mmCIF file of C-alpha atoms and ligand atoms in Angstrom:
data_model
loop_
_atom_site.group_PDB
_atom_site.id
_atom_site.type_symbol
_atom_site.label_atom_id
_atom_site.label_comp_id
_atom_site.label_asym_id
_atom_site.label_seq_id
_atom_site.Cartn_x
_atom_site.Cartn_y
_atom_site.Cartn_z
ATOM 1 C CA UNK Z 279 0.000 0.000 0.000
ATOM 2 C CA UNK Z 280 1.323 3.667 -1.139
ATOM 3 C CA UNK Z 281 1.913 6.204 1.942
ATOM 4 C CA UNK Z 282 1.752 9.137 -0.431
ATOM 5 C CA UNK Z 283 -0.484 11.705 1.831
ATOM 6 C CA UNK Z 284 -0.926 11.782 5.529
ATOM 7 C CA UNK Z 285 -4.632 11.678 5.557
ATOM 8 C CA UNK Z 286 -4.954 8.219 3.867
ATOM 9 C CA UNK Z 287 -2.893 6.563 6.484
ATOM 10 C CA UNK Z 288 -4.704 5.161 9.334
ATOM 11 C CA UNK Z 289 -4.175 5.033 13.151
ATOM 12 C CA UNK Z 290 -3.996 1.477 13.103
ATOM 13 C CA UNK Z 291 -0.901 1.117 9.877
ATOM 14 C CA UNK Z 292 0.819 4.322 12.575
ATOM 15 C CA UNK Z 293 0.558 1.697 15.975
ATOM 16 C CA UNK Z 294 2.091 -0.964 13.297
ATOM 17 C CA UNK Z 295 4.769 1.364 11.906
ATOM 18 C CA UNK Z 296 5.543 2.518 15.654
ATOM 19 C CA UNK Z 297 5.823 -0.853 17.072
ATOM 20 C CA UNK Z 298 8.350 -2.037 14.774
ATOM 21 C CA UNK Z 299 10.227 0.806 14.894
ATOM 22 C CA UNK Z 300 10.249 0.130 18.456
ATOM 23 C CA UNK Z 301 11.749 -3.451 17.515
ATOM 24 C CA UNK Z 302 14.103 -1.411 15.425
ATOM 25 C CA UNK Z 303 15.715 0.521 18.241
ATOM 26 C CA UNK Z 304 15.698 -1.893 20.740
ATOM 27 C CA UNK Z 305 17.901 -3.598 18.484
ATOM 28 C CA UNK Z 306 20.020 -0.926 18.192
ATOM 29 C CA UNK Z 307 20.147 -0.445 21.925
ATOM 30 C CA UNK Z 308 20.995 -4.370 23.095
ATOM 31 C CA UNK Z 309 22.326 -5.642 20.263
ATOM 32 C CA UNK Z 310 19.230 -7.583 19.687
ATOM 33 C CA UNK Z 311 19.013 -9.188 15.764
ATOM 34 C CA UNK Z 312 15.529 -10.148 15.045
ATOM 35 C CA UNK Z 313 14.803 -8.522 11.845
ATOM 36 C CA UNK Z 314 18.036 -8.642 10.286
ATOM 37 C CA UNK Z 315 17.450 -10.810 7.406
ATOM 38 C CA UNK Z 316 13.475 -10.683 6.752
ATOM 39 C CA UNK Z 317 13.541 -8.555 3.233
ATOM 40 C CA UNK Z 318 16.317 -10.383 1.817
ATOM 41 C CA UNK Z 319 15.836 -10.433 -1.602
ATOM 42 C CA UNK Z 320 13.859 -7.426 -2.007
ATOM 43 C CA UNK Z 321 14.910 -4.566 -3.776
ATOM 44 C CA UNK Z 322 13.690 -0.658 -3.390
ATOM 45 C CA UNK Z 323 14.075 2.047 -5.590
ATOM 46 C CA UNK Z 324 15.378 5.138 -3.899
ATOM 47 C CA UNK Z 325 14.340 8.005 -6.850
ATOM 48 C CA UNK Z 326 15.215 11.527 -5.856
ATOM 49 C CA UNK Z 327 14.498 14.259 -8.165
ATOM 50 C CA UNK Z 328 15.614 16.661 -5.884
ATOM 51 C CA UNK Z 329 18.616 16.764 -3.208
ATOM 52 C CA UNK Z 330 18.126 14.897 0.324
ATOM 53 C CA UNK Z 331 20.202 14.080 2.650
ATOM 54 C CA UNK Z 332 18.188 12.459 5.798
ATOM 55 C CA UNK Z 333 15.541 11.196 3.976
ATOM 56 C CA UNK Z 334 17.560 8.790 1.034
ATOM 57 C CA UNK Z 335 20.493 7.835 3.315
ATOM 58 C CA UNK Z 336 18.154 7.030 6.420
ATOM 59 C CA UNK Z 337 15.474 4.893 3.583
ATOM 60 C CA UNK Z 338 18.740 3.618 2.414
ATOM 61 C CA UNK Z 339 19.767 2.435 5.733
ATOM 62 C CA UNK Z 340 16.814 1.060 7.076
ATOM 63 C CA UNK Z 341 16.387 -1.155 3.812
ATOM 64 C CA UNK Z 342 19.934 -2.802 4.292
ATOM 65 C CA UNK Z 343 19.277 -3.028 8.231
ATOM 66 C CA UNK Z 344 16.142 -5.183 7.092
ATOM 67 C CA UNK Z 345 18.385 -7.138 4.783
ATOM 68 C CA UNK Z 346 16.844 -6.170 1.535
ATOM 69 C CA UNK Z 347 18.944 -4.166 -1.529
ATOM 70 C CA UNK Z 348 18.836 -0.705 -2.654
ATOM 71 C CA UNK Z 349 18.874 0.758 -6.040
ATOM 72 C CA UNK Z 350 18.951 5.031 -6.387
ATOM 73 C CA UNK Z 351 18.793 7.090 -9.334
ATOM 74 C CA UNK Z 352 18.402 10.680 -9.298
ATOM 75 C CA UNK Z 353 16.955 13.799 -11.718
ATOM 76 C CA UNK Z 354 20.737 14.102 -13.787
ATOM 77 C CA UNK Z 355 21.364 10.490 -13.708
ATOM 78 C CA UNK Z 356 18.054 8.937 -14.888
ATOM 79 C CA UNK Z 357 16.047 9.254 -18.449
ATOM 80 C CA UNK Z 358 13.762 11.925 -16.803
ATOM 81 C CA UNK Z 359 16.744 14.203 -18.000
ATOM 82 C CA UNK Z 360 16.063 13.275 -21.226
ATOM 83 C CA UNK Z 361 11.971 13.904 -21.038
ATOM 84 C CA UNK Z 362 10.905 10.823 -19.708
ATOM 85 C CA UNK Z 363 7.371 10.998 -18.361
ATOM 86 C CA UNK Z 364 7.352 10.284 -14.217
ATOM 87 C CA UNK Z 365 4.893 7.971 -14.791
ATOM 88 C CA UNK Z 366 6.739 6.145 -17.212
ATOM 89 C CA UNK Z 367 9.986 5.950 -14.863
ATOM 90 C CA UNK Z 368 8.127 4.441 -12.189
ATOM 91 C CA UNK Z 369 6.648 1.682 -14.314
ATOM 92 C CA UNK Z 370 9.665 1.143 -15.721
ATOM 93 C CA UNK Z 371 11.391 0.950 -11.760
ATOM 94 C CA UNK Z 372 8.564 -1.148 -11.121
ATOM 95 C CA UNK Z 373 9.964 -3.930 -13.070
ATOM 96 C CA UNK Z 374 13.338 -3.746 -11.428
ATOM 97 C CA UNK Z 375 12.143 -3.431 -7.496
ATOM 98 C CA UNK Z 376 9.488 -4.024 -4.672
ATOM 99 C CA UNK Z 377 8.817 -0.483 -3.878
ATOM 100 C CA UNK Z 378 9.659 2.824 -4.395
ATOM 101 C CA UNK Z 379 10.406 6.223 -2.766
ATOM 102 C CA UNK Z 380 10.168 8.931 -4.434
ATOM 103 C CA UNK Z 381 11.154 12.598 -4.381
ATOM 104 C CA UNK Z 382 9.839 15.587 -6.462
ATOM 105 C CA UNK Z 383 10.184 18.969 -6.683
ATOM 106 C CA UNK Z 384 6.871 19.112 -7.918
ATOM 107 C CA UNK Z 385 3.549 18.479 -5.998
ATOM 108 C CA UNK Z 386 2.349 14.810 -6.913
ATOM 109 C CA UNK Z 387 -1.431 13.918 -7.654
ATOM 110 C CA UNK Z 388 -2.129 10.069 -6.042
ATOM 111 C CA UNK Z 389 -4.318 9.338 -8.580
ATOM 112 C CA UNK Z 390 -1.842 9.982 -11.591
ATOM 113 C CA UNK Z 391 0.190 6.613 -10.080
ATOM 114 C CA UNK Z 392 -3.080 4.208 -9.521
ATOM 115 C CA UNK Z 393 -1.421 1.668 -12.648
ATOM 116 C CA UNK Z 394 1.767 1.416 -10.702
ATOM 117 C CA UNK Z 395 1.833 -2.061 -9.616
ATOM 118 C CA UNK Z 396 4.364 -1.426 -6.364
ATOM 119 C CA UNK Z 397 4.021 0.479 -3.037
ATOM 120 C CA UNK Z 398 5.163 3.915 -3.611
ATOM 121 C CA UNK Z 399 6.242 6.076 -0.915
ATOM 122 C CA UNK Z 400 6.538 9.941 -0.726
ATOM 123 C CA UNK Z 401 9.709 11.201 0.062
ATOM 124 C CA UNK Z 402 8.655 15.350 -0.060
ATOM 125 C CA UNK Z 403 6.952 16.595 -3.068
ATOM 126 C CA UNK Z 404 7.254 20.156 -3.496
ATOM 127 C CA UNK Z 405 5.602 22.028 -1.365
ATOM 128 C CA UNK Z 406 3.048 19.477 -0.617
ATOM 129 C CA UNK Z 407 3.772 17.009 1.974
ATOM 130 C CA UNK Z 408 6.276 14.967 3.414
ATOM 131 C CA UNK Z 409 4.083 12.177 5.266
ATOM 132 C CA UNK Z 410 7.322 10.327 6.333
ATOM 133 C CA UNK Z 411 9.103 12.686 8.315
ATOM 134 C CA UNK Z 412 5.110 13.554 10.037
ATOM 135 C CA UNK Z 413 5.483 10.143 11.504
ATOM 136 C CA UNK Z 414 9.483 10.865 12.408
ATOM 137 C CA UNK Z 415 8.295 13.893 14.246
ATOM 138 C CA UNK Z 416 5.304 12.208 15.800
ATOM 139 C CA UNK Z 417 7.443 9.510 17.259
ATOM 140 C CA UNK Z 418 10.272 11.673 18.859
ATOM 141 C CA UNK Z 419 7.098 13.696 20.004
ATOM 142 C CA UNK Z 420 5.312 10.335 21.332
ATOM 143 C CA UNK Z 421 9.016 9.216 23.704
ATOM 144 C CA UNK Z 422 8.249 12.301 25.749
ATOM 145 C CA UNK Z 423 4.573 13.380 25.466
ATOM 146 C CA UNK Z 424 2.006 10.869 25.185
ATOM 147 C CA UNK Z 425 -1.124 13.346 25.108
ATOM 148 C CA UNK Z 426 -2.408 16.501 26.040
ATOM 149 C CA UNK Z 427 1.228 18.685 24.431
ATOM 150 C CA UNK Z 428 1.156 21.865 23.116
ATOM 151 C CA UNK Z 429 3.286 22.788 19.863
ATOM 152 C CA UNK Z 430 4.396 25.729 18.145
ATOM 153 C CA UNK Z 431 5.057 25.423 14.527
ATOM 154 C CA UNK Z 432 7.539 28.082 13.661
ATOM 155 C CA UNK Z 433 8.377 29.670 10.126
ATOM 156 C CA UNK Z 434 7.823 29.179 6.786
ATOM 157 C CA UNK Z 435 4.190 27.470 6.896
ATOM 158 C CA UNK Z 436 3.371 27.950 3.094
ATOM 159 C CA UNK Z 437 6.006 25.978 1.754
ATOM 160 C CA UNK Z 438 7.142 23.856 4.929
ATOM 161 C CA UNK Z 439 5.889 20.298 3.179
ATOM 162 C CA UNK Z 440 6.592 18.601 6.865
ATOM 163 C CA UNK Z 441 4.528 21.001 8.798
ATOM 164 C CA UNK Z 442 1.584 20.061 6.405
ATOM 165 C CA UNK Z 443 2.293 16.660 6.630
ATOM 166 C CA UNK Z 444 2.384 17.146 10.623
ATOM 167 C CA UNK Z 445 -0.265 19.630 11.199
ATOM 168 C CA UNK Z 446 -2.505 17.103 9.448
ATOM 169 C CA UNK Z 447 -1.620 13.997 11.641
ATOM 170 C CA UNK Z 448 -1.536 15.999 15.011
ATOM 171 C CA UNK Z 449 -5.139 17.572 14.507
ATOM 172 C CA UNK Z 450 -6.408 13.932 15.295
ATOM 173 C CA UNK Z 451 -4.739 13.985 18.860
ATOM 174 C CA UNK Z 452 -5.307 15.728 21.858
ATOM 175 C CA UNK Z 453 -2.839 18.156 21.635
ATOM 176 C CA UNK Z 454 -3.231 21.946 21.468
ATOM 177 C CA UNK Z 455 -1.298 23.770 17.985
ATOM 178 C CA UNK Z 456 -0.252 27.082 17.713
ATOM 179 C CA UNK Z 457 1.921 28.586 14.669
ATOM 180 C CA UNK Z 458 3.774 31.743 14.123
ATOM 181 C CA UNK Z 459 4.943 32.601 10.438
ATOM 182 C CA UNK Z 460 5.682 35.444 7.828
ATOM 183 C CA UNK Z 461 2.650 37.453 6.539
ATOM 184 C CA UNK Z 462 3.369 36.002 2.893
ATOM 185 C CA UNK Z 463 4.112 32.302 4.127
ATOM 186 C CA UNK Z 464 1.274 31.233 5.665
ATOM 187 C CA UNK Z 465 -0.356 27.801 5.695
ATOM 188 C CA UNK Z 466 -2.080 26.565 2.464
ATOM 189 C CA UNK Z 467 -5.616 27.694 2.964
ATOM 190 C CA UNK Z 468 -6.735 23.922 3.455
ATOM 191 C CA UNK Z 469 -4.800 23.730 6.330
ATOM 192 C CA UNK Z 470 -5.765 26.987 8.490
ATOM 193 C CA UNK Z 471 -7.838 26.460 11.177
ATOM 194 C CA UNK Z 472 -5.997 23.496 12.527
ATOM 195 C CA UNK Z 473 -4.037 26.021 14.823
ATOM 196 C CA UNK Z 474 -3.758 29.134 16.476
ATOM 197 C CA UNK Z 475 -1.981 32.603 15.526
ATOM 198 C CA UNK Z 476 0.695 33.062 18.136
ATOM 199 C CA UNK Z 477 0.922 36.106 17.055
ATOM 200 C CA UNK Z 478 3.567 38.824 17.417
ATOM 201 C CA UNK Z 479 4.612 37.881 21.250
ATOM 202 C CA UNK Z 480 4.682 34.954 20.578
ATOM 203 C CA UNK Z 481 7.816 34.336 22.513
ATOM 204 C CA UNK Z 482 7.030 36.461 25.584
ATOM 205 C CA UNK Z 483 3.295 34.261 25.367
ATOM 206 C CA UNK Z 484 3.293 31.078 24.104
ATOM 207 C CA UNK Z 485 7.101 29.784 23.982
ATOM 208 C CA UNK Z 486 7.758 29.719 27.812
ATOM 209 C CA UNK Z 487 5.214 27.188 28.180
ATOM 210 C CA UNK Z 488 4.812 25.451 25.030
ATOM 211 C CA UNK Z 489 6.120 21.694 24.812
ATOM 212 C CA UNK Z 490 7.317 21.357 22.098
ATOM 213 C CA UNK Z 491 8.969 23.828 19.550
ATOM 214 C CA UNK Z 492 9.185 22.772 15.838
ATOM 215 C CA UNK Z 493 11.090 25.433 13.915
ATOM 216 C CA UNK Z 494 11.863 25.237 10.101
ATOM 217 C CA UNK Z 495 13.820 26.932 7.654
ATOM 218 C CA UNK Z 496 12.933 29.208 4.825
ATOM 219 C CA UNK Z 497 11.936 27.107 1.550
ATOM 220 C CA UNK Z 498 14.244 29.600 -0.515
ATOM 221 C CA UNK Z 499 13.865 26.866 -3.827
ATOM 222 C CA UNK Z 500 10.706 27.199 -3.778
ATOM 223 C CA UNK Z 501 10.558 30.550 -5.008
ATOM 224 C CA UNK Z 502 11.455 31.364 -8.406
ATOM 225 C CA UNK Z 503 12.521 34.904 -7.758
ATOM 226 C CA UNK Z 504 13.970 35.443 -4.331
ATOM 227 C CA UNK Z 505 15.214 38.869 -5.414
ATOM 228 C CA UNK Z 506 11.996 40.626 -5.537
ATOM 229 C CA UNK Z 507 11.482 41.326 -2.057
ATOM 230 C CA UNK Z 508 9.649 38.067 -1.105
ATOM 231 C CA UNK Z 509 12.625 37.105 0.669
ATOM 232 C CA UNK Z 510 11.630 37.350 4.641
ATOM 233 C CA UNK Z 511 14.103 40.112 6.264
ATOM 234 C CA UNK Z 512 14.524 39.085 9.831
ATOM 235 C CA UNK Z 513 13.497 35.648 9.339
ATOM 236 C CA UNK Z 514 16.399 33.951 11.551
ATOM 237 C CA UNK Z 515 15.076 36.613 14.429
ATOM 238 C CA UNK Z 516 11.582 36.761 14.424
ATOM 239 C CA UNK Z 517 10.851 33.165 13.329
ATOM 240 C CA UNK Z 518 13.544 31.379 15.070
ATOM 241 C CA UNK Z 519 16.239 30.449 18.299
ATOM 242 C CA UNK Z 520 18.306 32.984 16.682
ATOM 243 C CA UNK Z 521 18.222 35.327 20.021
ATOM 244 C CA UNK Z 522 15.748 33.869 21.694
ATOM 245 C CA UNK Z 523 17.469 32.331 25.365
ATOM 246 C CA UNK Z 524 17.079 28.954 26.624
ATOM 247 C CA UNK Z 525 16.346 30.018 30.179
ATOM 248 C CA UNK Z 526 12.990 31.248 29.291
ATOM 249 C CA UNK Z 527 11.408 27.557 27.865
ATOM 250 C CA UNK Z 528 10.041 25.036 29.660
ATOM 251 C CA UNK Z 529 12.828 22.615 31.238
ATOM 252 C CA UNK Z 530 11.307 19.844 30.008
ATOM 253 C CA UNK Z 531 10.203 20.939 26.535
ATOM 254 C CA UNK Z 532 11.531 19.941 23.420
ATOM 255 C CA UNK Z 533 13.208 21.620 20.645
ATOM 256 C CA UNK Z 534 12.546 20.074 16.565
ATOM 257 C CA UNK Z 535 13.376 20.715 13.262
ATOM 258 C CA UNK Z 536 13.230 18.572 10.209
ATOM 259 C CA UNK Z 537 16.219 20.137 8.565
ATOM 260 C CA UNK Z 538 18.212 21.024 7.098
ATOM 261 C CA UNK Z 539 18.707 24.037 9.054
ATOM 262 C CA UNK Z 540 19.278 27.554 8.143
ATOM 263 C CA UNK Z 541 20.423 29.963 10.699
ATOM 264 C CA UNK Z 542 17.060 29.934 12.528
ATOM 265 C CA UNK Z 543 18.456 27.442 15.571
ATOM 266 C CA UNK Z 544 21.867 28.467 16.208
ATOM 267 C CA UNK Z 545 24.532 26.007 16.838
ATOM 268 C CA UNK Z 546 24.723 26.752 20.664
ATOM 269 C CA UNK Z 547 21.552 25.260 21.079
ATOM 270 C CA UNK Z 548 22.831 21.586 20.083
ATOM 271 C CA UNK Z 549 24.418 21.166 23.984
ATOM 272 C CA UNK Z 550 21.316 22.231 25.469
ATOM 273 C CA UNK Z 551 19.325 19.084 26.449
ATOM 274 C CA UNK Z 552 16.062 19.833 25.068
ATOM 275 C CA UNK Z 553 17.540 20.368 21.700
ATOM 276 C CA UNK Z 554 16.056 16.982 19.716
ATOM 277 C CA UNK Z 555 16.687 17.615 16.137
ATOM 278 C CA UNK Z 556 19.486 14.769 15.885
ATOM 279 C CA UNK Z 557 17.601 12.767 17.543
ATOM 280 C CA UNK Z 558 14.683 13.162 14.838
ATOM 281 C CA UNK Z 559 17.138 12.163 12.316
ATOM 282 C CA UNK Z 560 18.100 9.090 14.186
ATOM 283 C CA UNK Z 561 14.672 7.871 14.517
ATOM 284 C CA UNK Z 562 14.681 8.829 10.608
ATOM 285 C CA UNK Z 563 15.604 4.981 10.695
ATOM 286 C CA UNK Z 564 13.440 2.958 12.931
ATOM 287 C CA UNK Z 565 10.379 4.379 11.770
ATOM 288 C CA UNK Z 566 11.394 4.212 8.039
ATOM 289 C CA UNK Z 567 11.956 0.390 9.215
ATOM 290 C CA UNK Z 568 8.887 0.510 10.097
ATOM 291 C CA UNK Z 569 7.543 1.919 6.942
ATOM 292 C CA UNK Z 570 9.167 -0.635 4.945
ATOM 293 C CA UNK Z 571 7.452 -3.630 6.321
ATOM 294 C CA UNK Z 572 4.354 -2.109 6.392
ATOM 295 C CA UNK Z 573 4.617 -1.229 2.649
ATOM 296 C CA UNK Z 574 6.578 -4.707 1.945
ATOM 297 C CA UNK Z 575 3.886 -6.447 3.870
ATOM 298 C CA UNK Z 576 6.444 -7.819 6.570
ATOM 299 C CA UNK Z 577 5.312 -9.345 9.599
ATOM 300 C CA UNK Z 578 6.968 -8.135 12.695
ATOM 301 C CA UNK Z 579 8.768 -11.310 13.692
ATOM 302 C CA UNK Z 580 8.138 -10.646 18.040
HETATM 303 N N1 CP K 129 14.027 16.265 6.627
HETATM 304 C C1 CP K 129 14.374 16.073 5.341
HETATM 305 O O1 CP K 129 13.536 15.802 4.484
HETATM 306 O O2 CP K 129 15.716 16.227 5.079
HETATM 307 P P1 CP K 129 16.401 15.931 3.671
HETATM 308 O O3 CP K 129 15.889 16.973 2.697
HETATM 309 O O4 CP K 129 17.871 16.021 3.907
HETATM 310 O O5 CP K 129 15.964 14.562 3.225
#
């Protein structure tokens, strides 16, 4: 089954991604070897048609911690450069592998992939959604807040594809959302209404006692023309860490980004024990382990 949007996938394929993700790093923790082997044999297709560093390398990692192979093309290296319809790459990668993520730097319509005969998974398109890294984020959220957390969703909303992804999943939990972002990058109208303006004192107001703090960078490829003034001046300052002093959040909040980072956290935040943004990466792998045998149909062996 795909995982191409957020909305189609349900609360019980989440508990099933989460619980052998949890197999996943207790392995990592013990030495414990129980799903070493169990896609041996089966190949995915790592296609990124735009640069990624967490998200290939961590899909790449968790496939060969399963057992199974990897095969990655990208936009220079592939027949795409050459005018190749998507559609026609991934039936062609079809024949080669057992599923596929996939990266665009265009938005990507579900229904435009219904003939391909494999699981595809979406690995960020455009500035639509990055379902993948929602259930990263939703698992580093879950190991220290089970329910009833507050979150504020710093930044670039419009074309932040993990905050839609994110902002999505959250709204079916008990947990209270807040956002604070440019005038000209808000959320895609579909999305307002699933949290509140934190509006301009925001970090006088809402950041000392919010729990969590997800901050994001500005999207500058997303916009054709970044010297007409649509740039964001301040953006490091009024939409991130940049001078904002760890004294004054919670002790036991936490701090998240998806990356990569611009200069929005500041590197003197990476000591401070809230700061969880590494860790997200990490756990890049055990739920992307996860993913994989839910998409490959692989029963969690305990
Ligand atoms: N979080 C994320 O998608 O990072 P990459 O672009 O490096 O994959």
């Amino acid at each position: 089954m795909n995982i191409l949007k957020i909305f189609n996938v349900s609360e019980d394929r989440i508990q099933k991604i989460f619980a052998s993700a949890n197999v996943a790093k207790k392995r990592d923790d013990c030495c414990y070897h129980p799903i070493t082997e169990i896609a041996k044999g089966r190949f995915l297709a790592n296609l990124f048609f735009e640069p990624s560093t967490r998200t290939r390398l961590s899909f790449d990692v968790a496939m060969k911690s399963l057992g199974g192979e990897v095969i990655t093309v990208g936009k220079q290296n592939s027949s795409v450069q050459k005018g190749e319809s998507l559609n026609d790459t991934l039936m062609t990668v079809a024949q080669y592998a057992d599923a596929i993520v996939l990266r665009t730097s265009e938005n990507i319509n579900p229904d435009n992939f219904e003939n391909i005969p494999i699981p595809i998974i979406n690995a960020g398109d455009g500035d639509g959604e990055h379902p993948t890294q929602a259930l990263i984020d939703l698992y580093t959220i879950r190991n220290y807040f089970k329910e009833h957390f507050s979150i504020l969703f710093l930044g670039d909303l419009k074309y932040g594809r993990t905050i839609h992804s994110l902002i999505q999943l959250l709204s079916r939990y008990d947990c209270k959302i807040y956002h604070r972002c440019p005038d000209n990058r808000k959320l895609p109208i579909g999305l307002r209404g699933l949290s509140e303006d934190a509006e301009s004192n925001w970090a006088t107001r809402i950041f000392p006692d919010v729990d969590v703090v997800y901050c994001t960078r500005e999207q500058t490829e997303r916009v054709a023309d970044m010297t007409s003034g649509y740039r964001v001046p301040g953006y490091r300052t009024f939409y991130g860490l940049y001078d904002k002093q760890p004294n004054i959040l919670k002790e036991d909040a936490i701090v998240m980004h998806p990356f990569p980072r611009g200069g929005e956290i500041p590197k003197h935040w990476d000591q401070d024990h809230r700061a969880k943004y590494f860790e997200q990466a990490k756990n890049g792998v055990y739920v992307r382990i996860g993913i994989l045998m839910d998409v490959l149909e692989i029963e969690c062996p305990v």
